Amino acid sequence: MREAIIITLLAVRLLFGCPEWLSGDGSPLLKALAYPLFHASIWHLGANAVAVWTVFSPRRGNAALLAAASVISFAVYPLSARPMVGISNLIYAAIGLRTPPLRSPWWREPSVVLFLTVTAAMLALPQFSAATHIAAFAAGCACSALRRRYLKLKGDARRYL
């Protein structure tokens, strides 16, 4: 699946570039649906392709993860103060969805430290929409926590039936 995502993003970039209507006037709904497909430069696409390759590992559940992350990414799009492009909001939502409980020691892993460092650097760079990235990650974490809670309650309810 991750190969299909990367090939699709590359094909869209090569065929269409980054269209002007994403930054100009146009349908907000169309912009919100289309922005993950377009990237500002080939470097932007490359960085997001590496992130897609890392987040969408070859295991089961990628389709559900992609669908849930897409919904979250679409929901946080209005938080952006200016037009944006790229799939990184979807990636941040997917990382949030895969986040284990806060009480686990996952915060100490090198990949998590790198992720947090990149996120902190984005806050300092004006060309990134840091608010939407952080909101997508937080929404993913919240959805992950709600799912764990639901599964726990569901398991507890079965014990008493």
PDB file of C-alpha atoms in Angstrom:
ATOM      1  CA  MET A   1       0.000   0.000   0.000  1.00  0.00           C
ATOM      2  CA  ARG A   2       2.750   2.468   0.850  1.00  0.00           C
ATOM      3  CA  GLU A   3       4.248   1.988  -2.599  1.00  0.00           C
ATOM      4  CA  ALA A   4       0.881   2.823  -4.166  1.00  0.00           C
ATOM      5  CA  ILE A   5       0.613   6.016  -2.104  1.00  0.00           C
ATOM      6  CA  ILE A   6       4.109   7.156  -3.077  1.00  0.00           C
ATOM      7  CA  ILE A   7       3.613   6.325  -6.775  1.00  0.00           C
ATOM      8  CA  THR A   8       0.304   8.217  -6.779  1.00  0.00           C
ATOM      9  CA  LEU A   9       1.900  11.278  -5.172  1.00  0.00           C
ATOM     10  CA  LEU A  10       4.810  11.194  -7.622  1.00  0.00           C
ATOM     11  CA  ALA A  11       2.485  10.822 -10.621  1.00  0.00           C
ATOM     12  CA  VAL A  12       0.329  13.748  -9.481  1.00  0.00           C
ATOM     13  CA  ARG A  13       3.448  15.892  -8.985  1.00  0.00           C
ATOM     14  CA  LEU A  14       4.877  15.024 -12.407  1.00  0.00           C
ATOM     15  CA  LEU A  15       1.579  15.431 -14.253  1.00  0.00           C
ATOM     16  CA  PHE A  16       0.123  18.497 -12.547  1.00  0.00           C
ATOM     17  CA  GLY A  17       2.827  20.170 -10.470  1.00  0.00           C
ATOM     18  CA  CYS A  18       1.172  22.329  -7.833  1.00  0.00           C
ATOM     19  CA  PRO A  19      -1.894  23.990  -9.382  1.00  0.00           C
ATOM     20  CA  GLU A  20      -2.645  27.646  -8.783  1.00  0.00           C
ATOM     21  CA  TRP A  21      -6.247  26.996  -7.752  1.00  0.00           C
ATOM     22  CA  LEU A  22      -5.004  25.491  -4.480  1.00  0.00           C
ATOM     23  CA  SER A  23      -3.761  28.894  -3.360  1.00  0.00           C
ATOM     24  CA  GLY A  24      -6.333  31.058  -5.133  1.00  0.00           C
ATOM     25  CA  ASP A  25     -10.074  31.289  -5.038  1.00  0.00           C
ATOM     26  CA  GLY A  26     -11.946  28.085  -5.463  1.00  0.00           C
ATOM     27  CA  SER A  27     -14.072  25.561  -3.690  1.00  0.00           C
ATOM     28  CA  PRO A  28     -12.889  25.070  -0.097  1.00  0.00           C
ATOM     29  CA  LEU A  29     -14.206  21.507  -0.209  1.00  0.00           C
ATOM     30  CA  LEU A  30     -12.196  20.715  -3.344  1.00  0.00           C
ATOM     31  CA  LYS A  31      -9.082  22.250  -1.789  1.00  0.00           C
ATOM     32  CA  ALA A  32      -9.515  20.222   1.406  1.00  0.00           C
ATOM     33  CA  LEU A  33      -9.886  17.008  -0.580  1.00  0.00           C
ATOM     34  CA  ALA A  34      -7.019  17.733  -2.987  1.00  0.00           C
ATOM     35  CA  TYR A  35      -4.270  19.265  -0.841  1.00  0.00           C
ATOM     36  CA  PRO A  36      -2.723  15.941   0.295  1.00  0.00           C
ATOM     37  CA  LEU A  37      -2.088  14.983  -3.339  1.00  0.00           C
ATOM     38  CA  PHE A  38      -0.069  18.054  -4.302  1.00  0.00           C
ATOM     39  CA  HIS A  39       3.386  19.108  -3.092  1.00  0.00           C
ATOM     40  CA  ALA A  40       5.239  22.406  -3.381  1.00  0.00           C
ATOM     41  CA  SER A  41       8.467  20.859  -4.682  1.00  0.00           C
ATOM     42  CA  ILE A  42      10.111  17.551  -5.426  1.00  0.00           C
ATOM     43  CA  TRP A  43      11.999  17.873  -2.105  1.00  0.00           C
ATOM     44  CA  HIS A  44       8.713  18.313  -0.278  1.00  0.00           C
ATOM     45  CA  LEU A  45       7.379  15.206  -2.003  1.00  0.00           C
ATOM     46  CA  GLY A  46      10.574  13.286  -1.178  1.00  0.00           C
ATOM     47  CA  ALA A  47      10.393  14.117   2.528  1.00  0.00           C
ATOM     48  CA  ASN A  48       6.746  13.096   2.666  1.00  0.00           C
ATOM     49  CA  ALA A  49       7.488   9.892   0.703  1.00  0.00           C
ATOM     50  CA  VAL A  50      10.074   8.894   3.311  1.00  0.00           C
ATOM     51  CA  ALA A  51       7.512   9.567   6.046  1.00  0.00           C
ATOM     52  CA  VAL A  52       4.849   7.519   4.214  1.00  0.00           C
ATOM     53  CA  TRP A  53       7.353   4.669   3.814  1.00  0.00           C
ATOM     54  CA  THR A  54       8.061   4.766   7.556  1.00  0.00           C
ATOM     55  CA  VAL A  55       4.524   5.171   8.894  1.00  0.00           C
ATOM     56  CA  PHE A  56       2.694   2.770   6.578  1.00  0.00           C
ATOM     57  CA  SER A  57       4.702  -0.358   7.252  1.00  0.00           C
ATOM     58  CA  PRO A  58       3.861  -3.599   5.438  1.00  0.00           C
ATOM     59  CA  ARG A  59       1.416  -4.974   7.984  1.00  0.00           C
ATOM     60  CA  ARG A  60      -2.303  -5.438   8.227  1.00  0.00           C
ATOM     61  CA  GLY A  61      -4.563  -2.531   8.991  1.00  0.00           C
ATOM     62  CA  ASN A  62      -3.013   0.034   6.656  1.00  0.00           C
ATOM     63  CA  ALA A  63      -6.277   0.615   4.778  1.00  0.00           C
ATOM     64  CA  ALA A  64      -8.153   1.406   7.997  1.00  0.00           C
ATOM     65  CA  LEU A  65      -5.257   3.569   9.191  1.00  0.00           C
ATOM     66  CA  LEU A  66      -5.215   5.482   5.897  1.00  0.00           C
ATOM     67  CA  ALA A  67      -8.989   6.002   6.001  1.00  0.00           C
ATOM     68  CA  ALA A  68      -9.024   7.228   9.596  1.00  0.00           C
ATOM     69  CA  ALA A  69      -5.995   9.478   9.054  1.00  0.00           C
ATOM     70  CA  SER A  70      -7.628  10.921   5.916  1.00  0.00           C
ATOM     71  CA  VAL A  71     -10.765  11.851   7.862  1.00  0.00           C
ATOM     72  CA  ILE A  72      -8.688  13.532  10.577  1.00  0.00           C
ATOM     73  CA  SER A  73      -6.545  15.342   8.000  1.00  0.00           C
ATOM     74  CA  PHE A  74      -9.672  16.599   6.237  1.00  0.00           C
ATOM     75  CA  ALA A  75     -11.136  17.756   9.555  1.00  0.00           C
ATOM     76  CA  VAL A  76      -8.087  19.816  10.591  1.00  0.00           C
ATOM     77  CA  TYR A  77      -7.634  21.492   7.187  1.00  0.00           C
ATOM     78  CA  PRO A  78      -9.723  24.564   8.158  1.00  0.00           C
ATOM     79  CA  LEU A  79      -7.252  25.312  10.979  1.00  0.00           C
ATOM     80  CA  SER A  80      -4.678  26.461   8.435  1.00  0.00           C
ATOM     81  CA  ALA A  81      -4.384  30.223   8.163  1.00  0.00           C
ATOM     82  CA  ARG A  82      -3.091  29.981   4.590  1.00  0.00           C
ATOM     83  CA  PRO A  83      -3.341  27.502   1.723  1.00  0.00           C
ATOM     84  CA  MET A  84      -1.330  24.354   2.249  1.00  0.00           C
ATOM     85  CA  VAL A  85      -0.253  21.337   0.260  1.00  0.00           C
ATOM     86  CA  GLY A  86       1.252  17.950   1.076  1.00  0.00           C
ATOM     87  CA  ILE A  87       0.361  14.724   2.786  1.00  0.00           C
ATOM     88  CA  SER A  88       2.152  15.472   6.051  1.00  0.00           C
ATOM     89  CA  ASN A  89      -1.056  16.241   7.992  1.00  0.00           C
ATOM     90  CA  LEU A  90      -2.307  12.793   7.084  1.00  0.00           C
ATOM     91  CA  ILE A  91       1.032  11.341   8.212  1.00  0.00           C
ATOM     92  CA  TYR A  92       0.819  13.188  11.533  1.00  0.00           C
ATOM     93  CA  ALA A  93      -2.727  11.859  12.044  1.00  0.00           C
ATOM     94  CA  ALA A  94      -1.532   8.308  11.264  1.00  0.00           C
ATOM     95  CA  ILE A  95       1.326   8.653  13.762  1.00  0.00           C
ATOM     96  CA  GLY A  96      -1.179   9.844  16.359  1.00  0.00           C
ATOM     97  CA  LEU A  97      -3.462   6.905  15.603  1.00  0.00           C
ATOM     98  CA  ARG A  98      -0.564   4.499  16.168  1.00  0.00           C
ATOM     99  CA  THR A  99       0.512   6.154  19.406  1.00  0.00           C
ATOM    100  CA  PRO A 100       0.490   3.798  22.403  1.00  0.00           C
ATOM    101  CA  PRO A 101      -0.754   4.922  25.834  1.00  0.00           C
ATOM    102  CA  LEU A 102       1.260   7.726  27.417  1.00  0.00           C
ATOM    103  CA  ARG A 103       2.181   5.545  30.384  1.00  0.00           C
ATOM    104  CA  SER A 104       4.253   3.248  28.154  1.00  0.00           C
ATOM    105  CA  PRO A 105       7.990   4.018  27.605  1.00  0.00           C
ATOM    106  CA  TRP A 106       7.601   4.707  23.876  1.00  0.00           C
ATOM    107  CA  TRP A 107       8.617   8.375  24.358  1.00  0.00           C
ATOM    108  CA  ARG A 108      12.234   7.294  24.816  1.00  0.00           C
ATOM    109  CA  GLU A 109      12.620   5.636  21.414  1.00  0.00           C
ATOM    110  CA  PRO A 110      14.974   7.405  18.937  1.00  0.00           C
ATOM    111  CA  SER A 111      12.315   7.592  16.208  1.00  0.00           C
ATOM    112  CA  VAL A 112       9.945   9.399  18.576  1.00  0.00           C
ATOM    113  CA  VAL A 113      12.653  11.830  19.615  1.00  0.00           C
ATOM    114  CA  LEU A 114      13.332  12.549  15.911  1.00  0.00           C
ATOM    115  CA  PHE A 115       9.609  13.052  15.261  1.00  0.00           C
ATOM    116  CA  LEU A 116       9.304  15.491  18.167  1.00  0.00           C
ATOM    117  CA  THR A 117      12.442  17.350  17.033  1.00  0.00           C
ATOM    118  CA  VAL A 118      11.072  17.757  13.494  1.00  0.00           C
ATOM    119  CA  THR A 119       7.766  18.973  14.908  1.00  0.00           C
ATOM    120  CA  ALA A 120       9.523  21.505  17.140  1.00  0.00           C
ATOM    121  CA  ALA A 121      11.566  22.729  14.151  1.00  0.00           C
ATOM    122  CA  MET A 122       8.350  23.224  12.170  1.00  0.00           C
ATOM    123  CA  LEU A 123       7.114  25.617  14.829  1.00  0.00           C
ATOM    124  CA  ALA A 124      10.098  27.869  14.089  1.00  0.00           C
ATOM    125  CA  LEU A 125       9.718  27.813  10.285  1.00  0.00           C
ATOM    126  CA  PRO A 126       6.984  30.126   8.967  1.00  0.00           C
ATOM    127  CA  GLN A 127       6.303  28.193   5.747  1.00  0.00           C
ATOM    128  CA  PHE A 128       4.900  25.197   7.662  1.00  0.00           C
ATOM    129  CA  SER A 129       1.401  25.111   9.065  1.00  0.00           C
ATOM    130  CA  ALA A 130       2.466  23.795  12.454  1.00  0.00           C
ATOM    131  CA  ALA A 131      -1.000  24.236  13.993  1.00  0.00           C
ATOM    132  CA  THR A 132      -2.611  21.794  11.581  1.00  0.00           C
ATOM    133  CA  HIS A 133       0.203  19.257  11.987  1.00  0.00           C
ATOM    134  CA  ILE A 134      -0.065  19.356  15.777  1.00  0.00           C
ATOM    135  CA  ALA A 135      -3.879  19.254  15.616  1.00  0.00           C
ATOM    136  CA  ALA A 136      -3.774  16.221  13.310  1.00  0.00           C
ATOM    137  CA  PHE A 137      -1.365  14.418  15.660  1.00  0.00           C
ATOM    138  CA  ALA A 138      -3.445  15.325  18.738  1.00  0.00           C
ATOM    139  CA  ALA A 139      -6.676  14.209  17.060  1.00  0.00           C
ATOM    140  CA  GLY A 140      -5.020  10.927  16.083  1.00  0.00           C
ATOM    141  CA  CYS A 141      -3.841  10.396  19.672  1.00  0.00           C
ATOM    142  CA  ALA A 142      -7.330  11.177  20.988  1.00  0.00           C
ATOM    143  CA  CYS A 143      -8.964   8.751  18.553  1.00  0.00           C
ATOM    144  CA  SER A 144      -6.423   6.080  19.500  1.00  0.00           C
ATOM    145  CA  ALA A 145      -7.150   6.587  23.215  1.00  0.00           C
ATOM    146  CA  LEU A 146     -10.909   6.468  22.601  1.00  0.00           C
ATOM    147  CA  ARG A 147     -10.521   3.223  20.641  1.00  0.00           C
ATOM    148  CA  ARG A 148      -8.472   1.632  23.421  1.00  0.00           C
ATOM    149  CA  ARG A 149     -11.073   2.744  25.968  1.00  0.00           C
ATOM    150  CA  TYR A 150     -13.917   1.368  23.833  1.00  0.00           C
ATOM    151  CA  LEU A 151     -12.181  -1.989  23.429  1.00  0.00           C
ATOM    152  CA  LYS A 152     -11.526  -2.160  27.173  1.00  0.00           C
ATOM    153  CA  LEU A 153     -15.175  -1.373  28.003  1.00  0.00           C
ATOM    154  CA  LYS A 154     -16.334  -3.876  25.416  1.00  0.00           C
ATOM    155  CA  GLY A 155     -14.101  -6.545  26.983  1.00  0.00           C
ATOM    156  CA  ASP A 156     -15.312  -5.648  30.490  1.00  0.00           C
ATOM    157  CA  ALA A 157     -18.957  -5.852  29.378  1.00  0.00           C
ATOM    158  CA  ARG A 158     -18.428  -9.378  27.991  1.00  0.00           C
ATOM    159  CA  ARG A 159     -17.233 -10.566  31.392  1.00  0.00           C
ATOM    160  CA  TYR A 160     -20.533  -9.620  32.983  1.00  0.00           C
ATOM    161  CA  LEU A 161     -22.827 -11.062  30.301  1.00  0.00           C
TER     162      LEU A 161
END
